[in-house]
Amino acid sequence: MGKDVIIACDFKNKEELLNFLKPFQGLNPFLKIGMEIFYKEGPQLVRELKEQGCKIFLDLKLHDIPNTVEKAMRNLSELGVEIVNCHAAGGIEMMKAARRGLDATEQGKKSELIAVTQLTSISQEKLEKELLIEKPLPEVVKTYALNAKAAGLQGVVCSPLEAPIIKELGLISVTPGIRFADGSKDDQVRIATPDYAKELGSTYIVVGRAITGATDPVAAYKRCVKEFC
Ligand code: C5P
């Protein structure tokens, strides 16, 4: 799969999401479906969106003992989503189990499995004081990415600013924190514009509010595609 723009569908239910998608007909966008809407609407929503021709990044961030993650991934495997993820913090054995679960069906074998390294909400201070990891954040991200690679995963979620390191490791990077040069930063800190993310070598950019909050979401989406792809 090549470079693409993924729209973060942070909507509270299916009705809001389908309303948002109406003007996108025929564009078949790549959508990120997260915990909020998935826990409300369930796997049926994903099936319907796939039937409509959308590509899906299922952002459920699995993290449990290997046996449980394998069985949960087996259930997600039949959805045949393009990308699904788990936490690298669950360890190499858990990530291997996640890949095995996903490989349970033919369509699941085609899904890319990526790892969350460190959440962008975790600062260096929290890493040290709460998680007792006394290492620089970039070193932790790189080590977790190497663990993901060793477990047979395809890539990681990270800041676009970390994309060059990830590319060097031969992994794909899925990067949120994207803003237009003339747009608002909101609560994101380590941000990049779509064209800077391209220059840094991101494989996929995840864009939420810069598209969903725009006066003309389709125009904002097309602008992202034009700058990034
Ligand atoms: O609106 P915005 O473009 O900031 O949305 C970014 C999306 O990416 C949100 O769904 C957010 O939860 C997600 N995300 C993130 N940082 C991460 C992982 C996921 O912003 N490290």
mmCIF file of C-alpha atoms and ligand atoms in Angstrom:
data_model
loop_
_atom_site.group_PDB
_atom_site.id
_atom_site.type_symbol
_atom_site.label_atom_id
_atom_site.label_comp_id
_atom_site.label_asym_id
_atom_site.label_seq_id
_atom_site.Cartn_x
_atom_site.Cartn_y
_atom_site.Cartn_z
ATOM 1 C CA MET A 1 0.000 0.000 0.000
ATOM 2 C CA GLY A 2 1.258 3.446 -0.879
ATOM 3 C CA LYS A 3 1.055 6.874 0.658
ATOM 4 C CA ASP A 4 -2.385 7.949 1.779
ATOM 5 C CA VAL A 5 -4.325 10.401 3.890
ATOM 6 C CA ILE A 6 -6.367 8.795 6.697
ATOM 7 C CA ILE A 7 -9.280 10.795 8.128
ATOM 8 C CA ALA A 8 -9.604 10.383 11.925
ATOM 9 C CA CYS A 9 -13.337 9.777 12.399
ATOM 10 C CA ASP A 10 -13.666 10.957 15.982
ATOM 11 C CA PHE A 11 -17.472 10.994 15.917
ATOM 12 C CA LYS A 12 -19.686 9.759 18.717
ATOM 13 C CA ASN A 13 -21.988 7.599 16.610
ATOM 14 C CA LYS A 14 -22.752 6.224 13.158
ATOM 15 C CA GLU A 15 -25.279 8.931 12.321
ATOM 16 C CA GLU A 16 -22.710 11.711 12.799
ATOM 17 C CA LEU A 17 -20.116 9.774 10.820
ATOM 18 C CA LEU A 18 -22.429 9.026 7.878
ATOM 19 C CA ASN A 19 -23.525 12.681 7.768
ATOM 20 C CA PHE A 20 -19.907 13.735 7.594
ATOM 21 C CA LEU A 21 -19.197 11.201 4.823
ATOM 22 C CA LYS A 22 -22.099 12.206 2.535
ATOM 23 C CA PRO A 23 -20.130 14.775 0.472
ATOM 24 C CA PHE A 24 -17.219 12.283 0.142
ATOM 25 C CA GLN A 25 -19.210 9.924 -2.107
ATOM 26 C CA GLY A 26 -17.040 8.494 -4.869
ATOM 27 C CA LEU A 27 -13.797 9.519 -3.138
ATOM 28 C CA ASN A 28 -13.579 6.288 -1.061
ATOM 29 C CA PRO A 29 -11.485 7.849 1.700
ATOM 30 C CA PHE A 30 -9.272 5.963 4.159
ATOM 31 C CA LEU A 31 -10.909 6.252 7.596
ATOM 32 C CA LYS A 32 -9.558 5.803 11.113
ATOM 33 C CA ILE A 33 -12.170 4.143 13.313
ATOM 34 C CA GLY A 34 -11.271 4.409 16.988
ATOM 35 C CA MET A 35 -12.486 3.066 20.315
ATOM 36 C CA GLU A 36 -15.219 5.658 20.881
ATOM 37 C CA ILE A 37 -17.336 4.851 17.834
ATOM 38 C CA PHE A 38 -16.333 1.159 17.662
ATOM 39 C CA TYR A 39 -17.517 0.518 21.221
ATOM 40 C CA LYS A 40 -20.801 2.221 20.354
ATOM 41 C CA GLU A 41 -21.491 0.699 16.925
ATOM 42 C CA GLY A 42 -19.451 -2.507 16.864
ATOM 43 C CA PRO A 43 -17.895 -4.399 13.933
ATOM 44 C CA GLN A 44 -21.005 -3.964 11.772
ATOM 45 C CA LEU A 45 -20.064 -0.311 11.210
ATOM 46 C CA VAL A 46 -16.695 -1.402 9.817
ATOM 47 C CA ARG A 47 -18.369 -3.944 7.497
ATOM 48 C CA GLU A 48 -20.741 -1.262 6.167
ATOM 49 C CA LEU A 49 -17.972 1.270 5.559
ATOM 50 C CA LYS A 50 -15.914 -1.358 3.732
ATOM 51 C CA GLU A 51 -18.930 -2.239 1.587
ATOM 52 C CA GLN A 52 -19.158 1.449 0.657
ATOM 53 C CA GLY A 53 -15.573 1.239 -0.609
ATOM 54 C CA CYS A 54 -13.782 2.963 2.290
ATOM 55 C CA LYS A 55 -10.401 1.735 3.502
ATOM 56 C CA ILE A 56 -10.146 1.302 7.263
ATOM 57 C CA PHE A 57 -7.499 1.813 9.939
ATOM 58 C CA LEU A 58 -9.032 0.164 13.028
ATOM 59 C CA ASP A 59 -7.381 2.030 15.894
ATOM 60 C CA LEU A 60 -8.257 -0.187 18.878
ATOM 61 C CA LYS A 61 -4.753 -0.350 20.416
ATOM 62 C CA LEU A 62 -4.965 -3.893 21.830
ATOM 63 C CA HIS A 63 -2.919 -4.510 24.988
ATOM 64 C CA ASP A 64 -3.401 -7.652 27.143
ATOM 65 C CA ILE A 65 -1.770 -11.038 27.723
ATOM 66 C CA PRO A 66 -0.692 -12.716 24.438
ATOM 67 C CA ASN A 67 -3.439 -15.365 24.497
ATOM 68 C CA THR A 68 -6.230 -12.795 24.870
ATOM 69 C CA VAL A 69 -4.805 -10.475 22.221
ATOM 70 C CA GLU A 70 -4.437 -13.377 19.768
ATOM 71 C CA LYS A 71 -8.082 -14.366 20.226
ATOM 72 C CA ALA A 72 -9.319 -10.782 19.973
ATOM 73 C CA MET A 73 -7.281 -10.250 16.786
ATOM 74 C CA ARG A 74 -8.721 -13.471 15.377
ATOM 75 C CA ASN A 75 -12.179 -11.906 15.730
ATOM 76 C CA LEU A 76 -11.027 -8.681 14.045
ATOM 77 C CA SER A 77 -9.252 -10.631 11.307
ATOM 78 C CA GLU A 78 -12.460 -11.399 9.367
ATOM 79 C CA LEU A 79 -13.144 -7.647 8.950
ATOM 80 C CA GLY A 80 -10.254 -7.433 6.472
ATOM 81 C CA VAL A 81 -9.304 -3.897 7.455
ATOM 82 C CA GLU A 82 -6.262 -2.303 5.825
ATOM 83 C CA ILE A 83 -4.544 -1.434 9.147
ATOM 84 C CA VAL A 84 -5.056 -2.464 12.794
ATOM 85 C CA ASN A 85 -2.885 -1.826 15.845
ATOM 86 C CA CYS A 86 -1.731 -2.942 19.291
ATOM 87 C CA HIS A 87 0.524 -1.486 22.004
ATOM 88 C CA ALA A 88 4.235 -2.260 21.733
ATOM 89 C CA ALA A 89 4.271 -1.991 25.551
ATOM 90 C CA GLY A 90 2.591 -5.429 25.615
ATOM 91 C CA GLY A 91 5.956 -6.921 24.594
ATOM 92 C CA ILE A 92 7.298 -8.931 21.657
ATOM 93 C CA GLU A 93 5.408 -12.124 22.536
ATOM 94 C CA MET A 94 2.109 -10.231 22.651
ATOM 95 C CA MET A 95 2.794 -8.538 19.298
ATOM 96 C CA LYS A 96 3.654 -11.919 17.726
ATOM 97 C CA ALA A 97 0.392 -13.297 19.116
ATOM 98 C CA ALA A 98 -1.483 -10.316 17.635
ATOM 99 C CA ARG A 99 -0.003 -11.025 14.185
ATOM 100 C CA ARG A 100 -0.884 -14.738 14.518
ATOM 101 C CA GLY A 101 -4.476 -13.873 15.391
ATOM 102 C CA LEU A 102 -4.743 -11.526 12.436
ATOM 103 C CA ASP A 103 -3.315 -14.191 10.122
ATOM 104 C CA ALA A 104 -6.222 -16.518 11.008
ATOM 105 C CA THR A 105 -8.158 -15.538 7.856
ATOM 106 C CA GLU A 106 -7.098 -14.866 4.269
ATOM 107 C CA GLN A 107 -8.357 -11.271 4.455
ATOM 108 C CA GLY A 108 -6.639 -10.741 7.819
ATOM 109 C CA LYS A 109 -3.303 -11.841 6.350
ATOM 110 C CA LYS A 110 -3.479 -8.781 4.089
ATOM 111 C CA SER A 111 -4.017 -6.351 7.009
ATOM 112 C CA GLU A 112 -1.026 -4.323 8.132
ATOM 113 C CA LEU A 113 -0.406 -4.570 11.876
ATOM 114 C CA ILE A 114 1.265 -1.585 13.482
ATOM 115 C CA ALA A 115 2.337 -0.804 17.038
ATOM 116 C CA VAL A 116 1.719 2.195 19.252
ATOM 117 C CA THR A 117 5.147 3.088 20.655
ATOM 118 C CA GLN A 118 4.520 5.794 23.267
ATOM 119 C CA LEU A 119 1.289 7.793 23.300
ATOM 120 C CA THR A 120 1.789 11.458 22.425
ATOM 121 C CA SER A 121 0.105 12.234 25.756
ATOM 122 C CA ILE A 122 3.120 10.753 27.578
ATOM 123 C CA SER A 123 5.824 13.338 28.223
ATOM 124 C CA GLN A 124 9.423 12.675 29.249
ATOM 125 C CA GLU A 125 8.431 13.610 32.814
ATOM 126 C CA LYS A 126 5.510 11.141 32.930
ATOM 127 C CA LEU A 127 7.684 8.440 31.389
ATOM 128 C CA GLU A 128 10.159 8.794 34.243
ATOM 129 C CA LYS A 129 7.906 9.636 37.193
ATOM 130 C CA GLU A 130 4.829 7.492 36.474
ATOM 131 C CA LEU A 131 6.092 4.658 34.268
ATOM 132 C CA LEU A 132 9.582 4.529 35.830
ATOM 133 C CA ILE A 133 11.249 4.422 32.403
ATOM 134 C CA GLU A 134 14.360 6.523 32.812
ATOM 135 C CA LYS A 135 15.395 6.788 29.158
ATOM 136 C CA PRO A 136 15.008 9.545 26.558
ATOM 137 C CA LEU A 137 11.633 9.291 24.779
ATOM 138 C CA PRO A 138 13.157 8.946 21.244
ATOM 139 C CA GLU A 139 15.259 6.000 22.485
ATOM 140 C CA VAL A 140 12.140 4.338 23.935
ATOM 141 C CA VAL A 141 10.248 4.898 20.656
ATOM 142 C CA LYS A 142 13.122 3.422 18.617
ATOM 143 C CA THR A 143 13.444 0.379 20.892
ATOM 144 C CA TYR A 144 9.684 -0.269 20.811
ATOM 145 C CA ALA A 145 9.769 0.069 17.003
ATOM 146 C CA LEU A 146 12.599 -2.473 16.826
ATOM 147 C CA ASN A 147 10.552 -4.805 19.052
ATOM 148 C CA ALA A 148 7.599 -4.387 16.685
ATOM 149 C CA LYS A 149 9.839 -5.285 13.751
ATOM 150 C CA ALA A 150 11.219 -8.323 15.592
ATOM 151 C CA ALA A 151 7.643 -9.480 16.217
ATOM 152 C CA GLY A 152 6.874 -9.334 12.482
ATOM 153 C CA LEU A 153 4.787 -6.149 12.545
ATOM 154 C CA GLN A 154 4.733 -3.778 9.602
ATOM 155 C CA GLY A 155 5.142 -0.428 11.291
ATOM 156 C CA VAL A 156 4.294 2.009 14.058
ATOM 157 C CA VAL A 157 2.141 4.993 14.951
ATOM 158 C CA CYS A 158 4.414 7.936 15.705
ATOM 159 C CA SER A 159 4.916 11.657 15.340
ATOM 160 C CA PRO A 160 5.844 12.735 11.779
ATOM 161 C CA LEU A 161 9.042 14.066 13.332
ATOM 162 C CA GLU A 162 10.014 10.458 14.150
ATOM 163 C CA ALA A 163 9.184 9.176 10.638
ATOM 164 C CA PRO A 164 12.800 9.336 9.331
ATOM 165 C CA ILE A 165 14.025 6.945 12.074
ATOM 166 C CA ILE A 166 11.130 4.571 11.401
ATOM 167 C CA LYS A 167 11.817 4.619 7.657
ATOM 168 C CA GLU A 168 15.463 3.772 8.343
ATOM 169 C CA LEU A 169 14.277 0.688 10.258
ATOM 170 C CA GLY A 170 12.323 -0.418 7.149
ATOM 171 C CA LEU A 171 8.945 0.098 8.831
ATOM 172 C CA ILE A 172 5.869 2.068 7.770
ATOM 173 C CA SER A 173 4.862 5.088 9.829
ATOM 174 C CA VAL A 174 1.314 6.221 10.487
ATOM 175 C CA THR A 175 1.550 9.781 11.747
ATOM 176 C CA PRO A 176 -1.077 11.933 13.482
ATOM 177 C CA GLY A 177 -0.448 15.531 14.566
ATOM 178 C CA ILE A 178 -1.013 17.029 11.114
ATOM 179 C CA ARG A 179 -1.970 20.676 10.666
ATOM 180 C CA PHE A 180 -2.093 23.085 7.728
ATOM 181 C CA ALA A 181 0.472 25.894 7.916
ATOM 182 C CA ASP A 182 -2.388 28.421 8.232
ATOM 183 C CA GLY A 183 -4.502 26.272 10.619
ATOM 184 C CA SER A 184 -4.961 25.922 14.398
ATOM 185 C CA LYS A 185 -2.696 23.611 16.468
ATOM 186 C CA ASP A 186 -5.486 22.662 18.932
ATOM 187 C CA ASP A 187 -3.988 20.424 21.655
ATOM 188 C CA GLN A 188 -1.309 18.837 19.445
ATOM 189 C CA VAL A 189 2.300 19.707 20.208
ATOM 190 C CA ARG A 190 4.643 17.900 17.834
ATOM 191 C CA ILE A 191 2.930 18.795 14.572
ATOM 192 C CA ALA A 192 3.808 18.887 10.883
ATOM 193 C CA THR A 193 2.071 20.089 7.716
ATOM 194 C CA PRO A 194 1.109 17.442 5.131
ATOM 195 C CA ASP A 195 3.955 18.453 2.807
ATOM 196 C CA TYR A 196 6.506 18.427 5.668
ATOM 197 C CA ALA A 197 5.243 14.955 6.700
ATOM 198 C CA LYS A 198 5.842 13.891 3.100
ATOM 199 C CA GLU A 199 9.373 15.296 3.193
ATOM 200 C CA LEU A 200 10.025 13.443 6.475
ATOM 201 C CA GLY A 201 8.925 10.163 4.872
ATOM 202 C CA SER A 202 5.605 9.377 6.631
ATOM 203 C CA THR A 203 3.772 6.514 4.946
ATOM 204 C CA TYR A 204 0.286 7.574 6.062
ATOM 205 C CA ILE A 205 -0.858 10.805 7.695
ATOM 206 C CA VAL A 206 -3.816 10.732 10.094
ATOM 207 C CA VAL A 207 -5.794 13.953 9.925
ATOM 208 C CA GLY A 208 -8.717 14.711 12.232
ATOM 209 C CA ARG A 209 -9.840 18.224 13.038
ATOM 210 C CA ALA A 210 -8.014 19.892 10.130
ATOM 211 C CA ILE A 211 -10.546 18.018 7.934
ATOM 212 C CA THR A 212 -13.524 17.225 10.193
ATOM 213 C CA GLY A 213 -13.614 20.768 11.618
ATOM 214 C CA ALA A 214 -13.114 22.546 8.277
ATOM 215 C CA THR A 215 -15.898 24.617 6.719
ATOM 216 C CA ASP A 216 -15.446 22.514 3.565
ATOM 217 C CA PRO A 217 -14.150 19.075 4.705
ATOM 218 C CA VAL A 218 -13.883 17.702 1.138
ATOM 219 C CA ALA A 219 -11.739 20.667 0.055
ATOM 220 C CA ALA A 220 -9.539 20.229 3.169
ATOM 221 C CA TYR A 221 -9.197 16.488 2.419
ATOM 222 C CA LYS A 222 -8.256 17.188 -1.208
ATOM 223 C CA ARG A 223 -5.720 19.768 -0.049
ATOM 224 C CA CYS A 224 -4.110 17.137 2.223
ATOM 225 C CA VAL A 225 -3.991 14.610 -0.609
ATOM 226 C CA LYS A 226 -2.474 17.184 -2.966
ATOM 227 C CA GLU A 227 0.207 18.222 -0.452
ATOM 228 C CA PHE A 228 1.027 14.729 0.856
ATOM 229 C CA CYS A 229 0.515 12.170 -1.916
HETATM 230 O O1 C5P B 1 -7.790 16.127 15.266
HETATM 231 P P1 C5P B 1 -6.411 15.557 15.136
HETATM 232 O O2 C5P B 1 -5.848 15.643 13.728
HETATM 233 O O3 C5P B 1 -5.461 16.083 16.186
HETATM 234 O O4 C5P B 1 -6.632 13.996 15.417
HETATM 235 C C1 C5P B 1 -5.585 13.091 15.451
HETATM 236 C C2 C5P B 1 -6.095 11.702 15.654
HETATM 237 O O5 C5P B 1 -4.991 10.846 15.842
HETATM 238 C C3 C5P B 1 -6.999 11.529 16.874
HETATM 239 O O6 C5P B 1 -7.932 10.492 16.557
HETATM 240 C C4 C5P B 1 -6.036 11.078 17.940
HETATM 241 O O7 C5P B 1 -6.643 10.288 18.929
HETATM 242 C C5 C5P B 1 -5.058 10.227 17.128
HETATM 243 N N1 C5P B 1 -3.728 10.057 17.694
HETATM 244 C C6 C5P B 1 -2.889 11.105 18.039
HETATM 245 N N2 C5P B 1 -1.654 10.848 18.556
HETATM 246 C C7 C5P B 1 -1.253 9.574 18.733
HETATM 247 C C8 C5P B 1 -2.082 8.508 18.379
HETATM 248 C C9 C5P B 1 -3.329 8.786 17.870
HETATM 249 O O8 C5P B 1 -3.248 12.260 17.857
HETATM 250 N N3 C5P B 1 -0.039 9.336 19.180
#
